[in-house]
Coordinates of C-alpha atoms in Angstrom, one line a residue:
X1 CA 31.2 -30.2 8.4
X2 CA 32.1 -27.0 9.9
X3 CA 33.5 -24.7 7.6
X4 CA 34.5 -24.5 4.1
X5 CA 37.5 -23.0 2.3
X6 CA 37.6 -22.0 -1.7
X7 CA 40.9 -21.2 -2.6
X8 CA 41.7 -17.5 -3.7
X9 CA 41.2 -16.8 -7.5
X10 CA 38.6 -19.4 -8.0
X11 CA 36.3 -18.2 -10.9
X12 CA 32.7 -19.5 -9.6
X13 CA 32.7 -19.9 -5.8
X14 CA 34.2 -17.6 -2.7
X15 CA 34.1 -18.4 0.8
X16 CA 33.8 -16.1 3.8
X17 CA 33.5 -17.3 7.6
X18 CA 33.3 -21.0 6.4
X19 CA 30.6 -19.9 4.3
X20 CA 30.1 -20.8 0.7
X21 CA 29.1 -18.1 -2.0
X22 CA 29.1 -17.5 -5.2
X23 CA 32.3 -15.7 -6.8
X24 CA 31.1 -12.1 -6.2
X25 CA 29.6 -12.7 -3.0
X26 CA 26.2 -12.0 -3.9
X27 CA 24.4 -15.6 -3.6
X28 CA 25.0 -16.9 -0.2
X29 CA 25.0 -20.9 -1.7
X30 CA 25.3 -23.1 1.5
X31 CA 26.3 -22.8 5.3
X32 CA 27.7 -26.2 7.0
X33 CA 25.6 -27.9 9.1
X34 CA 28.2 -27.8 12.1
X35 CA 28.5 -24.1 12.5
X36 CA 27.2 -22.8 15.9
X37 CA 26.6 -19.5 17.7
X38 CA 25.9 -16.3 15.4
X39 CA 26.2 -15.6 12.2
X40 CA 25.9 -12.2 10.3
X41 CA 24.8 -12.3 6.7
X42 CA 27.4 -10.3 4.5
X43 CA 26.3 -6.7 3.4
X44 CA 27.2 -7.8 -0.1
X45 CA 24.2 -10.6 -0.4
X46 CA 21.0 -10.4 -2.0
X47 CA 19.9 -13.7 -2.5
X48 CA 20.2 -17.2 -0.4
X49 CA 20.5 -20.4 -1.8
X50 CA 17.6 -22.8 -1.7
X51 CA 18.4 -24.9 1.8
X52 CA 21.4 -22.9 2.4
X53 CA 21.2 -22.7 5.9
X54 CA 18.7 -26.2 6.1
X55 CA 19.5 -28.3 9.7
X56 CA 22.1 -25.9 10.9
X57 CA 20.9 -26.7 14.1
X58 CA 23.5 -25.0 16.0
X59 CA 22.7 -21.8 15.1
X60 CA 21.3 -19.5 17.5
X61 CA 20.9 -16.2 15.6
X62 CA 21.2 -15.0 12.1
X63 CA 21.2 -11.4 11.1
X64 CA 19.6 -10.8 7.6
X65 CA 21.0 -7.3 6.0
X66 CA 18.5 -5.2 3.8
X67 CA 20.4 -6.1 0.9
X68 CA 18.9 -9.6 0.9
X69 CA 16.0 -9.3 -2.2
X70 CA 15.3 -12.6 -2.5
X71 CA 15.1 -16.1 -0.2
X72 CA 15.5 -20.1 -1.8
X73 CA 12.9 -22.0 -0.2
X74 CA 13.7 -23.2 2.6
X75 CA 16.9 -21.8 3.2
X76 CA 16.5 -22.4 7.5
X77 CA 14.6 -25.1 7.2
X78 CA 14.8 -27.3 10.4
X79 CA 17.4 -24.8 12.2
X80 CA 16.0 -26.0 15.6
X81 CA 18.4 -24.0 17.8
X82 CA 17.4 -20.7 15.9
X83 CA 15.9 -19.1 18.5
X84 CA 14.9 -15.0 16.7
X85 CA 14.5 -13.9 13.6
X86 CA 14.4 -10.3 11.7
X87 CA 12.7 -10.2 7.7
X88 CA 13.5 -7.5 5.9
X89 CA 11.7 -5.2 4.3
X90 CA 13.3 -5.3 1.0
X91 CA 12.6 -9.3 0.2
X92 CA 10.5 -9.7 -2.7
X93 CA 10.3 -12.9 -3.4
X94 CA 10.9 -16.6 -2.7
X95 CA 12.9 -18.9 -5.3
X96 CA 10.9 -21.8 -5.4
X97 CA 13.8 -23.7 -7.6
X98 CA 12.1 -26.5 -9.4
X99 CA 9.1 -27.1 -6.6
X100 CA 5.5 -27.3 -6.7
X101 CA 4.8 -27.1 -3.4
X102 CA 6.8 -24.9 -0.9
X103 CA 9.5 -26.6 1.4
X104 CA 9.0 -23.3 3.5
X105 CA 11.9 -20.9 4.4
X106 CA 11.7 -22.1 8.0
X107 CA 9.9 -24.7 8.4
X108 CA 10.0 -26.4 11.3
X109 CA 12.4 -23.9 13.5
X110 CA 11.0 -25.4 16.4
X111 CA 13.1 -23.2 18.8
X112 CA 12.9 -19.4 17.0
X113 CA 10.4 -18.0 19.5
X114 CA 10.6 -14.3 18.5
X115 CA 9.7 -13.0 14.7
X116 CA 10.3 -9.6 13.5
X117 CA 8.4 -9.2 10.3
X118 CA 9.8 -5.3 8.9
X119 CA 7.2 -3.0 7.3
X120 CA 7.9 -2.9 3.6
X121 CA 7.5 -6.8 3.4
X122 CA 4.8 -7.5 0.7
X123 CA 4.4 -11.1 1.1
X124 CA 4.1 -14.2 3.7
X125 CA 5.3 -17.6 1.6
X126 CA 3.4 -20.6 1.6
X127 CA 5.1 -22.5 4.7
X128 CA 7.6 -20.1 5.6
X129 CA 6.9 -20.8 9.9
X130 CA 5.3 -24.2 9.5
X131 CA 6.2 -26.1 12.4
X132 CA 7.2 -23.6 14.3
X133 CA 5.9 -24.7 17.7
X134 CA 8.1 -21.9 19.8
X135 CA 6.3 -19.6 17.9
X136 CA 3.9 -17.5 20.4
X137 CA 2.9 -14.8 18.7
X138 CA 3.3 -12.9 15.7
X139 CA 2.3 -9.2 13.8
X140 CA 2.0 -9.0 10.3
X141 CA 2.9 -5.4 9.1
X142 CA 0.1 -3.4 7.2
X143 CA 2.7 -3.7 3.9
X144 CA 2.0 -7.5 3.8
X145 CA -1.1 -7.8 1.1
X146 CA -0.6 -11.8 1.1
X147 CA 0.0 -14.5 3.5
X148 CA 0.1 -17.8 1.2
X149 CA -2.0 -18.1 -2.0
X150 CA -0.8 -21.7 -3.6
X151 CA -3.7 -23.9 -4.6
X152 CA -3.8 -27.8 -4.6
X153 CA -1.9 -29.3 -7.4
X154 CA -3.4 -32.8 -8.8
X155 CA -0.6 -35.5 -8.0
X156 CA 1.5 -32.8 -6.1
X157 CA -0.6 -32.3 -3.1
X158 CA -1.6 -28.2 -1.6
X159 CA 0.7 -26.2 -0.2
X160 CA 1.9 -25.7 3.2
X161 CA 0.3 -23.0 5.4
X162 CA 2.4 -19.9 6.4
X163 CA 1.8 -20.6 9.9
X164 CA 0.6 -24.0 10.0
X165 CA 1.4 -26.5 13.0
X166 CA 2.4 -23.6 15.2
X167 CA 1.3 -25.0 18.3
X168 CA 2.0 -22.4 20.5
X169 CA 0.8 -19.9 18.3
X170 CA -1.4 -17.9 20.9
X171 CA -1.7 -14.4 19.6
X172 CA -1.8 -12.8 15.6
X173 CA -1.9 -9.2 14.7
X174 CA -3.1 -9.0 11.1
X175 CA -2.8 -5.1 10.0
X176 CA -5.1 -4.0 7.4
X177 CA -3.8 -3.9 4.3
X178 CA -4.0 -7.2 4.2
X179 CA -6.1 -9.0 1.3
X180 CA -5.6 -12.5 1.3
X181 CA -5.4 -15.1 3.8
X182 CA -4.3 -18.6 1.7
X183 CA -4.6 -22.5 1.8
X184 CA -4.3 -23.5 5.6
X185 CA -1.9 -20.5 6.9
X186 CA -2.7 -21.6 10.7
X187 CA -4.1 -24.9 10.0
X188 CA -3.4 -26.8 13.4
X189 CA -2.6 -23.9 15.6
X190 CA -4.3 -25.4 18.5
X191 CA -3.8 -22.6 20.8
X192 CA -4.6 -19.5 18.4
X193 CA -8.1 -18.4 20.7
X194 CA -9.2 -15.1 18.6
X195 CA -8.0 -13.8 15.2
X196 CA -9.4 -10.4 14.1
X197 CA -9.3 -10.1 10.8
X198 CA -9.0 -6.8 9.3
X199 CA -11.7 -5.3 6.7
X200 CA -9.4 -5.3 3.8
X201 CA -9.6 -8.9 3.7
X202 CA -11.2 -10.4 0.6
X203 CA -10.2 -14.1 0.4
X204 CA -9.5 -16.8 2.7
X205 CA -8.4 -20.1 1.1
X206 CA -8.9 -23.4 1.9
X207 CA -8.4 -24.8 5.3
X208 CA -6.9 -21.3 6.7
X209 CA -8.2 -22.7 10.2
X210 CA -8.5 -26.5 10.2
X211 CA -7.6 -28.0 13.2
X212 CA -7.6 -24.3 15.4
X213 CA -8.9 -26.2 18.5
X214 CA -8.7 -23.2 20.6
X215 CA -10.5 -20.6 18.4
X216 CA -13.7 -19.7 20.2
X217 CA -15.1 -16.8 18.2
X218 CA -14.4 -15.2 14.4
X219 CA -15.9 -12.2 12.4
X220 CA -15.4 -12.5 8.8
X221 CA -15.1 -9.1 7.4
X222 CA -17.4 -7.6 4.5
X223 CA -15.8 -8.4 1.1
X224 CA -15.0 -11.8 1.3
X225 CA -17.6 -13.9 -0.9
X226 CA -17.6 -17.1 0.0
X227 CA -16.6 -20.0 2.8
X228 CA -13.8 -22.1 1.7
X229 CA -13.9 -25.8 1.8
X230 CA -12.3 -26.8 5.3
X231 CA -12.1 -23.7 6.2
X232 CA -13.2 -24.2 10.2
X233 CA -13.2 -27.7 10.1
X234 CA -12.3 -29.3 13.5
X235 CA -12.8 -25.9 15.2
X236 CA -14.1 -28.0 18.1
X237 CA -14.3 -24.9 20.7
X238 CA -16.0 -22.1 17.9
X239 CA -19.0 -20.7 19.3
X240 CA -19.9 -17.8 17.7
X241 CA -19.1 -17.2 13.9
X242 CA -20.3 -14.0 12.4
X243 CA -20.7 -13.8 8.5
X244 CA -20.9 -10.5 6.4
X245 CA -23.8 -9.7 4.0
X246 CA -21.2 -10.3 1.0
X247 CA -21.0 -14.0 1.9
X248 CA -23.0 -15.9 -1.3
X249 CA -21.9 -19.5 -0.6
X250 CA -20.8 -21.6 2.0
X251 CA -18.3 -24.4 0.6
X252 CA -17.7 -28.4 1.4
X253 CA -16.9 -29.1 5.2
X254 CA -16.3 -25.2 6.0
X255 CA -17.7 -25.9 9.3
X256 CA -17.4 -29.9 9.6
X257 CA -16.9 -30.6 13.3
X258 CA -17.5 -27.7 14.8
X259 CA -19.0 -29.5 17.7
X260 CA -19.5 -26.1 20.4
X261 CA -21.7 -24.1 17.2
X262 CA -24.8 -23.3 18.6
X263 CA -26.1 -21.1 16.6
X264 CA -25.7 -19.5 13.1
X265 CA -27.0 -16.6 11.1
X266 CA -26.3 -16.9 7.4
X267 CA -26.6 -13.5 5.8
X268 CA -29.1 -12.4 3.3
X269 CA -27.3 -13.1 -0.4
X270 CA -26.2 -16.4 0.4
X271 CA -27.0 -18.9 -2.8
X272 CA -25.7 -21.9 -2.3
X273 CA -24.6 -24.6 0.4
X274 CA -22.3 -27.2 -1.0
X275 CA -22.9 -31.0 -0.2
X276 CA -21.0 -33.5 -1.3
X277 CA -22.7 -34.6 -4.7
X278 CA -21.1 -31.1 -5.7
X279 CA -17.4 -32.9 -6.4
X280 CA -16.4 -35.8 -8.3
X281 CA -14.3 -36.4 -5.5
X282 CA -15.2 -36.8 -1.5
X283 CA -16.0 -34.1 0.3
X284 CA -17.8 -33.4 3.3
X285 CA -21.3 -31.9 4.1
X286 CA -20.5 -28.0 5.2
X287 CA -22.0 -28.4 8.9
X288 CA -21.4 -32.0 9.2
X289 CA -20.6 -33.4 12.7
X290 CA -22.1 -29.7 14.0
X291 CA -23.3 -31.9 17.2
X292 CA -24.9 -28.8 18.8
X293 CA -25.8 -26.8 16.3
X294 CA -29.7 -26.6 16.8
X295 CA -30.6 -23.4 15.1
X296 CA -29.8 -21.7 11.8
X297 CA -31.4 -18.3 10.4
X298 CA -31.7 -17.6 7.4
X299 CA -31.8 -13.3 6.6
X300 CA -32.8 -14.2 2.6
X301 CA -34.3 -16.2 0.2
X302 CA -33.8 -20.0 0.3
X303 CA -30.5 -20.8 -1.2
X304 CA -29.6 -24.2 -2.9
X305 CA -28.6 -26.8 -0.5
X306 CA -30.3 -30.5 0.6
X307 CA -30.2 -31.8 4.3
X308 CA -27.4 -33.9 4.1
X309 CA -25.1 -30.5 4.6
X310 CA -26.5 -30.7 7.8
X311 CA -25.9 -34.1 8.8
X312 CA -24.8 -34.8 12.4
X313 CA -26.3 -31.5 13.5
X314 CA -28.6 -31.6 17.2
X315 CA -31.2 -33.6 17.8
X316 CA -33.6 -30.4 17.6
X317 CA -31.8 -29.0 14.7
X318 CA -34.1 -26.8 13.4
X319 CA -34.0 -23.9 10.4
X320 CA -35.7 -20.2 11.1
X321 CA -36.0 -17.7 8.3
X322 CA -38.3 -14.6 8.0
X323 CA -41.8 -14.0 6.3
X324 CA -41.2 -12.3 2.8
X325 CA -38.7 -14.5 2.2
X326 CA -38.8 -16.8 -1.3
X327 CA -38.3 -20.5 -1.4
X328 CA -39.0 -21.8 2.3
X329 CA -41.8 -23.8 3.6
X330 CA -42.5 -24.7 7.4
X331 CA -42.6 -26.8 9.3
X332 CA -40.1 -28.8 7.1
X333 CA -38.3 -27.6 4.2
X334 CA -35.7 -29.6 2.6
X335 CA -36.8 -32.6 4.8
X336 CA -35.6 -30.1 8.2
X337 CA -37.7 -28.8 10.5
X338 CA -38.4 -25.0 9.9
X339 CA -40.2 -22.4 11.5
X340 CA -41.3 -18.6 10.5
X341 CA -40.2 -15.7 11.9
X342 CA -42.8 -13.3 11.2
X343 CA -42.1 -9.9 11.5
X344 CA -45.0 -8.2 11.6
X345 CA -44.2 -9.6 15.4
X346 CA -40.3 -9.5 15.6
X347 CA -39.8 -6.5 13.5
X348 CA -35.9 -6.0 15.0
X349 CA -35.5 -9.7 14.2
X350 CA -33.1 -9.2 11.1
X351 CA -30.7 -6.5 13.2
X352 CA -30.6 -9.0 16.3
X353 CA -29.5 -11.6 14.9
X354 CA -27.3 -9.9 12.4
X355 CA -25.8 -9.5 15.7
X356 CA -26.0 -12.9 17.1
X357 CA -28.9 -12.3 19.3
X358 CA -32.0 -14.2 19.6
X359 CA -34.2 -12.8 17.4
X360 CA -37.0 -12.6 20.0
X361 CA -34.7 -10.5 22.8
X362 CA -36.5 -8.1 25.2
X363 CA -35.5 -4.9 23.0
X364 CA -35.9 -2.9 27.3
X365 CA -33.0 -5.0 27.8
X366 CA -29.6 -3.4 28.5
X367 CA -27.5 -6.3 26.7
X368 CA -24.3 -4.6 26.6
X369 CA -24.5 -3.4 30.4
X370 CA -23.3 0.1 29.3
X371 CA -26.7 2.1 30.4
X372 CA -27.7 1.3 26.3
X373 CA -30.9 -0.5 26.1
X374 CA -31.3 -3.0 22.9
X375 CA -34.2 -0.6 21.3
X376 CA -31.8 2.4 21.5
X377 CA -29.0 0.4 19.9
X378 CA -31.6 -0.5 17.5
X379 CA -33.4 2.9 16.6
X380 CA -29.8 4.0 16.0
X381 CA -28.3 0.6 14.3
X382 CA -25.5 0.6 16.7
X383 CA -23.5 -3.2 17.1
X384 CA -25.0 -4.1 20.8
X385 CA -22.0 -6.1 21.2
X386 CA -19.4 -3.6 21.0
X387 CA -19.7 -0.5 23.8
X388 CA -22.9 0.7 21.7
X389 CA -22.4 4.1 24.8
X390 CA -19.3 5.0 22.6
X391 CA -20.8 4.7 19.4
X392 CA -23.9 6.9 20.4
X393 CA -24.1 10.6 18.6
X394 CA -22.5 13.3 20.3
X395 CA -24.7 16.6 20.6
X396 CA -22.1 19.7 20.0
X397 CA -22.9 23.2 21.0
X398 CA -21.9 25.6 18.2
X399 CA -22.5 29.4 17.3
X400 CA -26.2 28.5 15.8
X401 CA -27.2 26.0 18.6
X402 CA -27.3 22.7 19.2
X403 CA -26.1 19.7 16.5

């Protein structure tokens, strides 16, 4: 099918270009699947149908107008030869129809290699660039608050990340602004290497970055509370993982297969590890299959957990937390080896490895290589890792001296 024709005067439906719409030419209902080249959306649309463009496949490029408020799920779905696309601003919201999980509004446009997301956009949908896999890189505007947010429904299944499957996905600019990260949004983005994610950040579902092969480093940001199950799972290549002080519990499998994790420093206010015993359901251990992780420190008191979170960690795997601390013993606790970090000996101990630093670094030592030796970073409580030269206090000369 290639075009279609309502007759003049009919009271529900209009066509335009071989394009179906409702009578006033507000709902743009459904595009033929044999239509090719370019298309321009009428001025006079503000919402489009639920799979109204879905395996138009011959479609290069479709120009969305402002007007457009509101988008059926997916409405491109599988339009492989869509090749760039612009979002408006002005959308508001995605008509889910009668769904429970979202089909995504283009889901698997496996050709659209350039996205345009306009400032003004409040919202990323569950799925909306699943499959995606021309998809190289993307920038979220600092309007967007949201990216995703369904939960799991029983006998439905959970959603469909925003960006999940994007294979090619190399490169994400989240703006801050941004407050949520939802259920699996780059699950199986095997090529996504860093993601900095901005401070405003409070959540991040489920899953956001199962199956990120490629991901070698990531900083959560102060704010968000805990680890969501899955949440790094199969993030074979992570090596360093920084968690902020907020962080008070560490979920089911968040860091299951992490095979290149070293190391770990689990802030001070964490209470609780999950393990499997925790669901009626299966679940993994948090750090199972953690084949070289060999050393976690602990900056707190002990928090609940039993060794089988840490199953299939290093053959050495061994847990270090500091004297003062409540609830640990040595040189087992839990059934794992521990050890003491006393710091009457190691007093920087806490700020190096806040920083991922070994606790017992040479504090003469210039670790950045910017002229900033590790006990002026300290004295100052500068990050070592980040140009600690730049961050150093300026002395000003003003009317009344120095300051």
């Amino acid at each position: 099918l290639t075009s279609i024709t309502v007759e003049p005067g009919n009271p529900s439906y209009a066509s335009a270009d071989g394009v179906l719409f409702n009578a006033s030419m507000t709902d743009l209902i459904l595009c033929p699947m044999g239509k090719i080249g370019e298309y321009i959306i009428p001025a006079t649309v503000n919402h489009l149908g639920s799979l109204a463009f879905e395996d138009c496949i011959g479609l290069t490029n479709v120009t969305i107008p402002g007007s457009i408020t509101t988008m059926g799920d997916g409405a491109f779905k599988g339009c492989t030869g869509l090749t760039s696309v612009t979002i408006p601003g002005g959308i508001r919201s995605v008509d889910w129809g009668f769904a429970v999980v979202a089909v995504g509004v283009f889901r698997g446009c496996s050709g659209l290699t350039s996205v345009t997301l306009s400032e003004g956009l409040s919202e990323i949908w569950d799925a909306m660039f699943s499959g995606c896999t021309g998809l190289t890189s993307v920038t979220v505007p600092a309007s967007v608050a949201r990216i995703g947010g369904g939960d799991c429904v029983q006998w439905f299944g959970c959603p469909v990340g925003a960006f999940s499957n994007c294979s090619r996905l190399t490169s994400v600019t989240l703006s801050e602004g941004l407050s949520e990260i939802g259920y699996g949004t780059f699950q199986g983005c095997t090529s996504l290497r860093k993601v900095t994610i901005p401070s405003s950040v409070t959540k991040i579902g489920d899953a956001a970055f199962l199956g990120c092969t490629g991901l070698t480093t990531i900083r959560i940001p102060e704010g968000v509370s805990y680890l969501a199950d899955r949440l790094f799972e199969d993030c074979v290549n992570l090596t360093s993982v920084t968690l902020p002080s907020s962080t008070t519990r560490i979920d089911s499998g968040a860091f299951a297969n992490c095979a290149g994790l070293t190391r770990l420093t689990i802030p001070e206010n964490l209470e609780r590890i999950y393990y499997p015993r925790d669901y009626p359901y299966n679940r993994q251990p948090a750090f199972l299959g953690c084949s070289s992780l060999s050393a976690v420190f602990f900056l707190g008191d002990a928090p609940e957990v039993e060794a089988s979170a840490f199953s299939g960690t290093a053959d050495d795997f061994r847990i270090y937390y500091l004297s003062g601390s409540n609830g640990f013993t040595q040189p087992r606790w839990r059934g794992m080896r521990s050890r003491k970090i006393k710091l009457s000996e190691y007093p920087a101990a806490p700020w190096l490895l806040t920083h991922n630093l070994d606790y017992d670094a040479v504090l003469a030592e210039d670790h950045s290589g910017d002229g900033v030796p590790l006990l002026m970073a300290y004295a100052l409580n500068l990050n070592p890792n980040q140009n600690p030269r730049d961050s150093m206090p300026r002395v000003v000369a003003g009317s009344n001296g120095m300051s």
